[in-house]
């Protein structure tokens, strides 16, 4: 029996599907020995420590998957160990063992970043459940980091392909704006890549590790629409801001992309203005706290570019005074057609496992002569369709079924 009233037997702990590493520092030597023996029999790689400083040194060199800490480990207090591990930025999941009389201890431990606190008394399965949940949570965190890294790679400036003068001007603007916090409006025809440019700017700014929210203003129709779409942002923001003050101060903020703001219903434009408080701080809800949100907007332009004056967004533009970035249409980027076609082909080659897939010079000539009313979005669609049409490694003119040619 441990001091927590558990009879630790092999049946209490379910076998681990994969080898995971666990570090243990408990109050009593007998507890450390028993827990270590049980976990090792279940396939875990376990290391027990008799001193907090030795544990911290080991974590700094090679963080384990899970750390079990008793309420009064030798050498260093449990809360100090927890705090110092978090300062090491180790990704270990920490479980603390405590007695039921220490409710305040449990609260402080969770505030410091403990994954779980196991209080006495508990059924024998409680330790197993805590370890399994910790490992699953760590797996989800790693997957989230992987996905965020993929998003960052997609938002890399290198994904804005092209060397034409118009694209070079866009890139110059984006690099300057990545060091700034001012609002930005992206103007361009449908399919030119306004959202791609907005994401690239976000993921190359100091906000890269924080959320990028997109709201398609063209589909909002009810006055309560903003309350509905802002609700997830508010929930996420409140969760992030419940951290310790020191962590909250390091949180750089979020980016909100208001897509196709020019197609927003006039009545809703006034509703949106209500969310802008003093000093143009963004609020979720009329009485909500100001949030650190950088605002991006996009306007779809056509043959005639509507002036903001007299337009429902005119007052909003005057309030935000955003920097304007013009995304050129593809017909003004003739020299980029080959670059873009090969850029899209590189992705298709990876997806379809066809490393020899390429496009002929004659097909490129046809693509370069086309006017591209659908811009980059249309070019990407044409290349993808042609890759499916062509059974040969080379995409030729006959494979460009949706492009008129002579």
mmCIF file of C-alpha atoms in Angstrom:
data_model
loop_
_atom_site.group_PDB
_atom_site.id
_atom_site.type_symbol
_atom_site.label_atom_id
_atom_site.label_comp_id
_atom_site.label_asym_id
_atom_site.label_seq_id
_atom_site.Cartn_x
_atom_site.Cartn_y
_atom_site.Cartn_z
ATOM 1 C CA UNK A 1 0.000 0.000 0.000
ATOM 2 C CA UNK A 2 1.254 3.477 -0.780
ATOM 3 C CA UNK A 3 0.528 6.449 1.435
ATOM 4 C CA UNK A 4 -2.262 7.318 -1.037
ATOM 5 C CA UNK A 5 -4.127 4.095 -0.301
ATOM 6 C CA UNK A 6 -3.426 2.411 -3.661
ATOM 7 C CA UNK A 7 -2.603 -1.253 -4.039
ATOM 8 C CA UNK A 8 -0.344 -1.064 -7.094
ATOM 9 C CA UNK A 9 -0.588 -4.275 -9.117
ATOM 10 C CA UNK A 10 0.077 -4.963 -12.767
ATOM 11 C CA UNK A 11 -3.659 -5.110 -13.440
ATOM 12 C CA UNK A 12 -4.025 -1.457 -12.346
ATOM 13 C CA UNK A 13 -2.008 -0.166 -15.318
ATOM 14 C CA UNK A 14 -3.006 -0.909 -18.909
ATOM 15 C CA UNK A 15 -0.193 -1.853 -21.305
ATOM 16 C CA UNK A 16 1.210 1.017 -23.298
ATOM 17 C CA UNK A 17 0.963 0.702 -27.067
ATOM 18 C CA UNK A 18 4.293 2.484 -27.532
ATOM 19 C CA UNK A 19 7.329 2.875 -25.334
ATOM 20 C CA UNK A 20 7.039 6.086 -23.392
ATOM 21 C CA UNK A 21 9.459 7.573 -20.892
ATOM 22 C CA UNK A 22 8.373 8.471 -17.370
ATOM 23 C CA UNK A 23 10.393 10.207 -14.653
ATOM 24 C CA UNK A 24 9.363 9.767 -11.029
ATOM 25 C CA UNK A 25 10.195 11.782 -7.906
ATOM 26 C CA UNK A 26 7.986 10.843 -4.944
ATOM 27 C CA UNK A 27 8.098 11.553 -1.240
ATOM 28 C CA UNK A 28 8.816 8.065 0.056
ATOM 29 C CA UNK A 29 11.518 5.709 -1.275
ATOM 30 C CA UNK A 30 9.089 2.803 -0.964
ATOM 31 C CA UNK A 31 6.537 4.571 -3.177
ATOM 32 C CA UNK A 32 9.181 5.308 -5.813
ATOM 33 C CA UNK A 33 10.274 1.680 -5.919
ATOM 34 C CA UNK A 34 6.739 0.302 -6.214
ATOM 35 C CA UNK A 35 5.569 2.715 -8.875
ATOM 36 C CA UNK A 36 8.769 2.307 -10.877
ATOM 37 C CA UNK A 37 8.470 -1.492 -10.796
ATOM 38 C CA UNK A 38 4.833 -1.483 -11.916
ATOM 39 C CA UNK A 39 5.363 0.958 -14.775
ATOM 40 C CA UNK A 40 8.409 -0.898 -16.068
ATOM 41 C CA UNK A 41 6.450 -4.155 -16.201
ATOM 42 C CA UNK A 42 3.900 -2.362 -18.352
ATOM 43 C CA UNK A 43 6.514 -1.402 -20.954
ATOM 44 C CA UNK A 44 7.373 2.145 -19.918
ATOM 45 C CA UNK A 45 10.929 3.374 -19.676
ATOM 46 C CA UNK A 46 11.045 4.639 -16.092
ATOM 47 C CA UNK A 47 13.693 6.532 -14.165
ATOM 48 C CA UNK A 48 13.366 7.355 -10.483
ATOM 49 C CA UNK A 49 15.023 10.349 -8.815
ATOM 50 C CA UNK A 50 15.837 11.016 -5.180
ATOM 51 C CA UNK A 51 16.621 14.717 -5.593
ATOM 52 C CA UNK A 52 14.771 17.507 -7.406
ATOM 53 C CA UNK A 53 17.921 19.167 -8.770
ATOM 54 C CA UNK A 54 19.041 15.915 -10.382
ATOM 55 C CA UNK A 55 15.587 15.525 -11.956
ATOM 56 C CA UNK A 56 15.694 19.067 -13.346
ATOM 57 C CA UNK A 57 19.135 18.493 -14.854
ATOM 58 C CA UNK A 58 17.913 15.292 -16.529
ATOM 59 C CA UNK A 59 14.798 17.040 -17.901
ATOM 60 C CA UNK A 60 16.929 19.851 -19.339
ATOM 61 C CA UNK A 61 19.044 17.304 -21.233
ATOM 62 C CA UNK A 62 16.298 14.928 -22.371
ATOM 63 C CA UNK A 63 12.669 15.671 -21.423
ATOM 64 C CA UNK A 64 10.579 12.546 -20.727
ATOM 65 C CA UNK A 65 7.002 12.080 -21.867
ATOM 66 C CA UNK A 66 5.523 12.163 -18.358
ATOM 67 C CA UNK A 67 6.804 13.283 -14.959
ATOM 68 C CA UNK A 68 5.204 12.069 -11.697
ATOM 69 C CA UNK A 69 5.905 14.403 -8.774
ATOM 70 C CA UNK A 70 4.967 13.879 -5.134
ATOM 71 C CA UNK A 71 3.743 16.674 -2.884
ATOM 72 C CA UNK A 72 7.002 16.988 -0.942
ATOM 73 C CA UNK A 73 9.849 15.526 -3.016
ATOM 74 C CA UNK A 74 13.372 15.660 -1.587
ATOM 75 C CA UNK A 75 15.640 18.561 -2.500
ATOM 76 C CA UNK A 76 13.224 20.941 -4.251
ATOM 77 C CA UNK A 77 9.525 21.624 -3.636
ATOM 78 C CA UNK A 78 7.029 20.180 -6.092
ATOM 79 C CA UNK A 79 5.667 23.558 -7.233
ATOM 80 C CA UNK A 80 9.175 24.904 -7.740
ATOM 81 C CA UNK A 81 10.056 21.824 -9.805
ATOM 82 C CA UNK A 82 6.922 22.385 -11.886
ATOM 83 C CA UNK A 83 7.719 26.069 -12.412
ATOM 84 C CA UNK A 84 11.339 25.414 -13.387
ATOM 85 C CA UNK A 85 10.366 22.669 -15.832
ATOM 86 C CA UNK A 86 8.006 25.099 -17.553
ATOM 87 C CA UNK A 87 10.795 27.669 -17.778
ATOM 88 C CA UNK A 88 12.892 25.000 -19.497
ATOM 89 C CA UNK A 89 10.071 24.874 -22.104
ATOM 90 C CA UNK A 90 10.124 21.076 -21.843
ATOM 91 C CA UNK A 91 7.126 19.374 -23.455
ATOM 92 C CA UNK A 92 6.791 16.803 -20.660
ATOM 93 C CA UNK A 93 3.327 16.214 -19.221
ATOM 94 C CA UNK A 94 3.414 16.644 -15.437
ATOM 95 C CA UNK A 95 1.211 14.758 -12.964
ATOM 96 C CA UNK A 96 1.313 15.682 -9.285
ATOM 97 C CA UNK A 97 0.327 13.374 -6.447
ATOM 98 C CA UNK A 98 -1.282 15.073 -3.416
ATOM 99 C CA UNK A 99 -3.630 14.435 -0.511
ATOM 100 C CA UNK A 100 -7.194 15.702 -0.423
ATOM 101 C CA UNK A 101 -6.446 18.290 2.273
ATOM 102 C CA UNK A 102 -4.410 20.420 -0.117
ATOM 103 C CA UNK A 103 -6.984 21.954 -2.430
ATOM 104 C CA UNK A 104 -5.039 25.209 -2.732
ATOM 105 C CA UNK A 105 -1.946 23.236 -3.737
ATOM 106 C CA UNK A 106 -3.873 21.562 -6.561
ATOM 107 C CA UNK A 107 -5.168 24.897 -7.831
ATOM 108 C CA UNK A 108 -1.681 26.440 -7.868
ATOM 109 C CA UNK A 109 -0.253 23.369 -9.563
ATOM 110 C CA UNK A 110 -2.785 23.539 -12.389
ATOM 111 C CA UNK A 111 -2.137 27.264 -12.791
ATOM 112 C CA UNK A 112 1.566 26.494 -13.163
ATOM 113 C CA UNK A 113 0.852 24.054 -15.975
ATOM 114 C CA UNK A 114 0.384 20.629 -14.391
ATOM 115 C CA UNK A 115 -1.563 18.289 -16.639
ATOM 116 C CA UNK A 116 -3.286 16.571 -13.726
ATOM 117 C CA UNK A 117 -3.306 16.375 -9.923
ATOM 118 C CA UNK A 118 -4.226 13.040 -8.330
ATOM 119 C CA UNK A 119 -5.779 13.431 -4.886
ATOM 120 C CA UNK A 120 -6.277 10.791 -2.207
ATOM 121 C CA UNK A 121 -8.428 8.757 -2.052
ATOM 122 C CA UNK A 122 -8.734 7.482 -5.623
ATOM 123 C CA UNK A 123 -9.412 4.114 -7.227
ATOM 124 C CA UNK A 124 -6.349 2.225 -8.505
ATOM 125 C CA UNK A 125 -7.234 3.015 -12.122
ATOM 126 C CA UNK A 126 -6.792 6.737 -11.508
ATOM 127 C CA UNK A 127 -3.016 6.693 -12.035
ATOM 128 C CA UNK A 128 -3.369 4.728 -15.261
ATOM 129 C CA UNK A 129 -6.061 7.076 -16.546
ATOM 130 C CA UNK A 130 -3.918 10.113 -15.756
ATOM 131 C CA UNK A 131 -0.875 8.664 -17.554
ATOM 132 C CA UNK A 132 -2.866 7.587 -20.609
ATOM 133 C CA UNK A 133 -4.608 10.970 -20.839
ATOM 134 C CA UNK A 134 -1.269 12.758 -20.486
ATOM 135 C CA UNK A 135 0.245 10.737 -23.333
ATOM 136 C CA UNK A 136 -2.794 11.354 -25.549
ATOM 137 C CA UNK A 137 -2.666 15.076 -24.782
ATOM 138 C CA UNK A 138 1.022 15.216 -25.632
ATOM 139 C CA UNK A 139 0.333 13.444 -28.916
ATOM 140 C CA UNK A 140 -2.378 16.003 -29.752
ATOM 141 C CA UNK A 141 -0.050 18.879 -28.865
ATOM 142 C CA UNK A 142 2.658 17.480 -31.126
ATOM 143 C CA UNK A 143 0.160 17.018 -33.954
ATOM 144 C CA UNK A 144 -1.034 20.598 -33.469
ATOM 145 C CA UNK A 145 2.549 21.863 -33.635
ATOM 146 C CA UNK A 146 3.079 19.853 -36.807
ATOM 147 C CA UNK A 147 -0.044 21.300 -38.422
ATOM 148 C CA UNK A 148 0.913 24.837 -37.363
ATOM 149 C CA UNK A 149 4.338 24.311 -38.884
ATOM 150 C CA UNK A 150 2.726 23.134 -42.124
ATOM 151 C CA UNK A 151 0.526 26.232 -42.106
ATOM 152 C CA UNK A 152 3.569 28.391 -41.569
ATOM 153 C CA UNK A 153 5.325 26.718 -44.493
ATOM 154 C CA UNK A 154 2.263 27.319 -46.665
ATOM 155 C CA UNK A 155 2.348 30.929 -45.559
ATOM 156 C CA UNK A 156 5.993 31.342 -46.421
ATOM 157 C CA UNK A 157 6.824 34.227 -48.732
ATOM 158 C CA UNK A 158 8.323 31.688 -51.151
ATOM 159 C CA UNK A 159 4.793 30.421 -51.864
ATOM 160 C CA UNK A 160 3.982 33.730 -53.533
ATOM 161 C CA UNK A 161 5.532 32.607 -56.780
ATOM 162 C CA UNK A 162 6.656 35.018 -59.448
ATOM 163 C CA UNK A 163 9.247 37.616 -60.367
ATOM 164 C CA UNK A 164 7.136 40.103 -62.336
ATOM 165 C CA UNK A 165 7.342 43.793 -61.289
ATOM 166 C CA UNK A 166 3.847 43.711 -59.761
ATOM 167 C CA UNK A 167 4.672 40.717 -57.575
ATOM 168 C CA UNK A 168 7.987 42.264 -56.521
ATOM 169 C CA UNK A 169 6.099 45.353 -55.322
ATOM 170 C CA UNK A 170 3.708 43.132 -53.344
ATOM 171 C CA UNK A 171 6.633 41.306 -51.730
ATOM 172 C CA UNK A 172 8.312 44.585 -50.802
ATOM 173 C CA UNK A 173 5.099 45.733 -49.127
ATOM 174 C CA UNK A 174 4.641 42.458 -47.246
ATOM 175 C CA UNK A 175 8.192 42.436 -45.913
ATOM 176 C CA UNK A 176 7.825 45.985 -44.625
ATOM 177 C CA UNK A 177 4.404 45.276 -43.128
ATOM 178 C CA UNK A 178 5.659 42.123 -41.363
ATOM 179 C CA UNK A 179 7.529 44.436 -38.968
ATOM 180 C CA UNK A 180 4.448 46.599 -38.397
ATOM 181 C CA UNK A 181 1.120 46.319 -36.581
ATOM 182 C CA UNK A 182 -1.017 48.559 -38.776
ATOM 183 C CA UNK A 183 -4.214 47.263 -40.465
ATOM 184 C CA UNK A 184 -3.848 46.156 -44.086
ATOM 185 C CA UNK A 185 -6.346 45.985 -46.949
ATOM 186 C CA UNK A 186 -5.658 43.701 -49.911
ATOM 187 C CA UNK A 187 -7.236 44.746 -53.212
ATOM 188 C CA UNK A 188 -7.461 42.533 -56.240
ATOM 189 C CA UNK A 189 -9.686 40.604 -58.594
ATOM 190 C CA UNK A 190 -11.169 37.254 -57.644
ATOM 191 C CA UNK A 191 -8.578 34.489 -57.690
ATOM 192 C CA UNK A 192 -5.488 36.714 -57.504
ATOM 193 C CA UNK A 193 -4.344 35.400 -54.122
ATOM 194 C CA UNK A 194 -5.456 38.040 -51.623
ATOM 195 C CA UNK A 195 -5.956 35.540 -48.803
ATOM 196 C CA UNK A 196 -2.645 33.849 -49.607
ATOM 197 C CA UNK A 197 -0.909 37.217 -49.249
ATOM 198 C CA UNK A 198 -2.739 37.909 -45.979
ATOM 199 C CA UNK A 199 -1.731 34.539 -44.528
ATOM 200 C CA UNK A 200 1.856 35.022 -45.663
ATOM 201 C CA UNK A 201 1.958 38.384 -43.892
ATOM 202 C CA UNK A 202 0.555 36.853 -40.689
ATOM 203 C CA UNK A 203 2.946 33.890 -40.650
ATOM 204 C CA UNK A 204 5.947 36.133 -41.243
ATOM 205 C CA UNK A 205 5.028 38.614 -38.501
ATOM 206 C CA UNK A 206 5.483 38.461 -34.733
ATOM 207 C CA UNK A 207 1.991 36.927 -34.559
ATOM 208 C CA UNK A 208 3.044 33.790 -36.446
ATOM 209 C CA UNK A 209 2.458 31.495 -33.451
ATOM 210 C CA UNK A 210 -1.013 32.886 -32.789
ATOM 211 C CA UNK A 211 -4.339 32.207 -34.539
ATOM 212 C CA UNK A 212 -5.291 33.554 -37.956
ATOM 213 C CA UNK A 213 -9.073 33.933 -38.198
ATOM 214 C CA UNK A 214 -10.928 34.370 -41.497
ATOM 215 C CA UNK A 215 -14.482 35.726 -41.753
ATOM 216 C CA UNK A 216 -16.122 35.764 -45.196
ATOM 217 C CA UNK A 217 -18.182 38.954 -45.003
ATOM 218 C CA UNK A 218 -19.943 38.158 -48.294
ATOM 219 C CA UNK A 219 -22.031 35.409 -46.668
ATOM 220 C CA UNK A 220 -23.128 37.303 -43.533
ATOM 221 C CA UNK A 221 -26.793 38.289 -43.700
ATOM 222 C CA UNK A 222 -28.193 38.697 -40.164
ATOM 223 C CA UNK A 223 -27.442 41.388 -37.588
ATOM 224 C CA UNK A 224 -26.486 38.672 -35.107
ATOM 225 C CA UNK A 225 -24.012 37.192 -37.596
ATOM 226 C CA UNK A 226 -20.972 38.871 -36.074
ATOM 227 C CA UNK A 227 -21.927 37.698 -32.601
ATOM 228 C CA UNK A 228 -22.094 34.143 -33.965
ATOM 229 C CA UNK A 229 -18.791 34.198 -35.840
ATOM 230 C CA UNK A 230 -16.941 36.060 -33.089
ATOM 231 C CA UNK A 231 -18.031 33.611 -30.382
ATOM 232 C CA UNK A 232 -15.258 31.037 -31.111
ATOM 233 C CA UNK A 233 -12.675 33.840 -31.196
ATOM 234 C CA UNK A 234 -13.845 35.061 -27.799
ATOM 235 C CA UNK A 235 -13.741 31.559 -26.295
ATOM 236 C CA UNK A 236 -10.244 30.974 -27.639
ATOM 237 C CA UNK A 237 -9.059 34.374 -26.418
ATOM 238 C CA UNK A 238 -10.426 33.857 -22.918
ATOM 239 C CA UNK A 239 -8.760 30.454 -22.663
ATOM 240 C CA UNK A 240 -5.435 31.922 -23.708
ATOM 241 C CA UNK A 241 -5.776 34.857 -21.310
ATOM 242 C CA UNK A 242 -6.463 32.643 -18.295
ATOM 243 C CA UNK A 243 -2.740 31.839 -18.159
ATOM 244 C CA UNK A 244 -0.378 33.454 -15.681
ATOM 245 C CA UNK A 245 0.197 37.156 -16.225
ATOM 246 C CA UNK A 246 3.782 36.528 -17.373
ATOM 247 C CA UNK A 247 2.567 34.127 -20.037
ATOM 248 C CA UNK A 248 -0.233 36.432 -21.099
ATOM 249 C CA UNK A 249 2.222 39.272 -21.595
ATOM 250 C CA UNK A 250 4.220 37.073 -23.958
ATOM 251 C CA UNK A 251 1.129 36.280 -26.039
ATOM 252 C CA UNK A 252 1.581 38.350 -29.172
ATOM 253 C CA UNK A 253 -2.036 38.425 -30.324
ATOM 254 C CA UNK A 254 -4.205 37.299 -33.165
ATOM 255 C CA UNK A 255 -4.966 38.317 -36.722
ATOM 256 C CA UNK A 256 -8.504 38.754 -38.053
ATOM 257 C CA UNK A 257 -8.974 38.664 -41.844
ATOM 258 C CA UNK A 258 -12.267 40.231 -42.944
ATOM 259 C CA UNK A 259 -12.608 38.754 -46.408
ATOM 260 C CA UNK A 260 -14.556 40.620 -49.118
ATOM 261 C CA UNK A 261 -15.436 43.463 -46.768
ATOM 262 C CA UNK A 262 -16.869 45.405 -49.728
ATOM 263 C CA UNK A 263 -19.685 42.846 -50.033
ATOM 264 C CA UNK A 264 -20.781 43.246 -46.418
ATOM 265 C CA UNK A 265 -24.420 44.273 -45.919
ATOM 266 C CA UNK A 266 -24.672 48.004 -45.005
ATOM 267 C CA UNK A 267 -26.516 47.254 -41.764
ATOM 268 C CA UNK A 268 -23.819 44.813 -40.732
ATOM 269 C CA UNK A 269 -21.089 47.337 -41.438
ATOM 270 C CA UNK A 270 -22.477 49.477 -38.608
ATOM 271 C CA UNK A 271 -22.572 46.396 -36.400
ATOM 272 C CA UNK A 272 -18.925 45.756 -37.145
ATOM 273 C CA UNK A 273 -18.055 49.319 -36.167
ATOM 274 C CA UNK A 274 -19.459 48.626 -32.712
ATOM 275 C CA UNK A 275 -16.643 46.179 -32.136
ATOM 276 C CA UNK A 276 -14.045 48.893 -32.611
ATOM 277 C CA UNK A 277 -13.489 50.617 -29.290
ATOM 278 C CA UNK A 278 -11.303 53.595 -28.293
ATOM 279 C CA UNK A 279 -7.938 53.748 -30.053
ATOM 280 C CA UNK A 280 -9.416 51.274 -32.559
ATOM 281 C CA UNK A 281 -8.999 48.387 -30.125
ATOM 282 C CA UNK A 282 -11.100 45.424 -31.169
ATOM 283 C CA UNK A 283 -13.794 44.178 -28.782
ATOM 284 C CA UNK A 284 -15.772 40.948 -28.916
ATOM 285 C CA UNK A 285 -19.133 41.963 -27.534
ATOM 286 C CA UNK A 286 -20.250 45.437 -26.554
ATOM 287 C CA UNK A 287 -18.788 45.201 -23.054
ATOM 288 C CA UNK A 288 -16.006 42.735 -23.739
ATOM 289 C CA UNK A 289 -12.364 43.485 -23.002
ATOM 290 C CA UNK A 290 -10.180 44.890 -25.795
ATOM 291 C CA UNK A 291 -8.238 42.181 -27.597
ATOM 292 C CA UNK A 292 -4.846 42.351 -29.245
ATOM 293 C CA UNK A 293 -6.074 41.704 -32.791
ATOM 294 C CA UNK A 294 -4.493 42.949 -35.999
ATOM 295 C CA UNK A 295 -7.072 43.510 -38.718
ATOM 296 C CA UNK A 296 -6.627 42.542 -42.379
ATOM 297 C CA UNK A 297 -9.310 43.197 -44.989
ATOM 298 C CA UNK A 298 -9.791 42.298 -48.627
ATOM 299 C CA UNK A 299 -11.756 43.981 -51.406
ATOM 300 C CA UNK A 300 -12.604 42.236 -54.654
ATOM 301 C CA UNK A 301 -12.092 44.628 -57.534
ATOM 302 C CA UNK A 302 -13.438 44.234 -61.062
ATOM 303 C CA UNK A 303 -13.114 46.168 -64.262
ATOM 304 C CA UNK A 304 -14.106 49.247 -62.255
ATOM 305 C CA UNK A 305 -12.632 49.648 -58.797
ATOM 306 C CA UNK A 306 -15.348 51.078 -56.522
ATOM 307 C CA UNK A 307 -14.244 54.020 -54.445
ATOM 308 C CA UNK A 308 -14.675 53.653 -50.731
ATOM 309 C CA UNK A 309 -16.443 57.012 -50.512
ATOM 310 C CA UNK A 310 -20.176 56.456 -50.572
ATOM 311 C CA UNK A 311 -19.591 52.763 -50.008
ATOM 312 C CA UNK A 312 -20.697 51.165 -46.700
ATOM 313 C CA UNK A 313 -17.061 50.416 -45.879
ATOM 314 C CA UNK A 314 -16.019 54.058 -46.298
ATOM 315 C CA UNK A 315 -16.382 54.939 -42.610
ATOM 316 C CA UNK A 316 -14.614 51.751 -41.592
ATOM 317 C CA UNK A 317 -11.719 52.527 -43.901
ATOM 318 C CA UNK A 318 -11.483 56.019 -42.481
ATOM 319 C CA UNK A 319 -11.445 54.634 -38.959
ATOM 320 C CA UNK A 320 -8.816 51.964 -39.598
ATOM 321 C CA UNK A 321 -6.747 53.868 -42.172
ATOM 322 C CA UNK A 322 -5.248 50.614 -43.509
ATOM 323 C CA UNK A 323 -2.179 50.219 -45.673
ATOM 324 C CA UNK A 324 -3.267 49.189 -49.164
ATOM 325 C CA UNK A 325 -1.669 46.269 -50.991
ATOM 326 C CA UNK A 326 -2.695 45.781 -54.622
ATOM 327 C CA UNK A 327 -2.529 42.174 -55.866
ATOM 328 C CA UNK A 328 -2.090 42.300 -59.665
ATOM 329 C CA UNK A 329 -4.246 40.129 -61.959
ATOM 330 C CA UNK A 330 -2.540 37.278 -63.760
ATOM 331 C CA UNK A 331 -2.894 38.965 -67.162
ATOM 332 C CA UNK A 332 -0.462 41.609 -65.881
ATOM 333 C CA UNK A 333 2.006 38.933 -64.790
ATOM 334 C CA UNK A 334 2.766 37.295 -68.135
ATOM 335 C CA UNK A 335 6.316 36.459 -67.149
ATOM 336 C CA UNK A 336 5.072 34.510 -64.122
ATOM 337 C CA UNK A 337 2.912 31.968 -65.987
ATOM 338 C CA UNK A 338 5.702 29.408 -66.392
ATOM 339 C CA UNK A 339 6.878 29.912 -62.831
ATOM 340 C CA UNK A 340 3.369 29.422 -61.442
ATOM 341 C CA UNK A 341 2.613 26.422 -63.649
ATOM 342 C CA UNK A 342 5.757 24.644 -62.496
ATOM 343 C CA UNK A 343 5.021 25.616 -58.897
ATOM 344 C CA UNK A 344 1.603 23.934 -59.077
ATOM 345 C CA UNK A 345 3.089 20.948 -60.901
ATOM 346 C CA UNK A 346 5.621 20.380 -58.124
ATOM 347 C CA UNK A 347 2.777 19.863 -55.656
ATOM 348 C CA UNK A 348 0.895 17.585 -58.044
ATOM 349 C CA UNK A 349 4.019 15.476 -58.622
ATOM 350 C CA UNK A 350 4.236 14.836 -54.868
ATOM 351 C CA UNK A 351 0.523 14.077 -54.522
ATOM 352 C CA UNK A 352 0.318 11.709 -57.520
ATOM 353 C CA UNK A 353 3.788 10.140 -57.211
ATOM 354 C CA UNK A 354 4.632 11.129 -60.791
ATOM 355 C CA UNK A 355 8.139 12.634 -60.475
ATOM 356 C CA UNK A 356 8.579 12.926 -64.253
ATOM 357 C CA UNK A 357 5.406 14.980 -64.829
ATOM 358 C CA UNK A 358 6.167 18.190 -66.733
ATOM 359 C CA UNK A 359 4.647 20.649 -69.201
ATOM 360 C CA UNK A 360 5.787 21.171 -72.782
ATOM 361 C CA UNK A 361 6.996 24.484 -74.195
ATOM 362 C CA UNK A 362 4.066 24.599 -76.630
ATOM 363 C CA UNK A 363 1.589 24.168 -73.757
ATOM 364 C CA UNK A 364 3.341 26.958 -71.864
ATOM 365 C CA UNK A 365 3.013 29.183 -74.917
ATOM 366 C CA UNK A 366 -0.762 28.587 -74.953
ATOM 367 C CA UNK A 367 -1.014 29.311 -71.230
ATOM 368 C CA UNK A 368 0.965 32.544 -71.616
ATOM 369 C CA UNK A 369 -1.296 33.771 -74.440
ATOM 370 C CA UNK A 370 -4.521 33.210 -72.460
ATOM 371 C CA UNK A 371 -6.201 36.178 -70.666
ATOM 372 C CA UNK A 372 -6.966 34.314 -67.393
ATOM 373 C CA UNK A 373 -10.223 35.934 -66.234
ATOM 374 C CA UNK A 374 -10.157 33.620 -63.210
ATOM 375 C CA UNK A 375 -6.538 34.546 -62.426
ATOM 376 C CA UNK A 376 -4.285 32.223 -60.405
ATOM 377 C CA UNK A 377 -7.197 30.134 -59.168
ATOM 378 C CA UNK A 378 -8.119 29.324 -62.766
ATOM 379 C CA UNK A 379 -4.519 28.527 -63.716
ATOM 380 C CA UNK A 380 -4.213 26.108 -60.789
ATOM 381 C CA UNK A 381 -7.448 24.399 -61.826
ATOM 382 C CA UNK A 382 -6.302 24.091 -65.453
ATOM 383 C CA UNK A 383 -2.954 22.565 -64.446
ATOM 384 C CA UNK A 384 -4.641 20.078 -62.123
ATOM 385 C CA UNK A 385 -7.186 19.060 -64.772
ATOM 386 C CA UNK A 386 -4.439 18.671 -67.363
ATOM 387 C CA UNK A 387 -2.403 16.454 -65.026
ATOM 388 C CA UNK A 388 -5.399 14.122 -64.716
ATOM 389 C CA UNK A 389 -6.107 14.210 -68.459
ATOM 390 C CA UNK A 390 -2.552 13.427 -69.513
ATOM 391 C CA UNK A 391 -1.509 9.797 -69.242
ATOM 392 C CA UNK A 392 1.945 10.651 -70.536
ATOM 393 C CA UNK A 393 4.629 12.333 -68.409
ATOM 394 C CA UNK A 394 4.332 15.488 -70.524
ATOM 395 C CA UNK A 395 1.323 17.820 -70.380
ATOM 396 C CA UNK A 396 0.780 19.031 -73.939
ATOM 397 C CA UNK A 397 -1.596 21.461 -75.659
ATOM 398 C CA UNK A 398 -4.225 18.750 -76.202
ATOM 399 C CA UNK A 399 -4.434 18.262 -72.423
ATOM 400 C CA UNK A 400 -5.450 21.897 -71.842
ATOM 401 C CA UNK A 401 -9.100 21.100 -72.530
ATOM 402 C CA UNK A 402 -10.551 24.282 -70.993
ATOM 403 C CA UNK A 403 -8.173 26.727 -72.738
ATOM 404 C CA UNK A 404 -9.042 28.008 -76.252
ATOM 405 C CA UNK A 405 -6.065 28.012 -78.590
ATOM 406 C CA UNK A 406 -5.278 28.330 -82.263
#
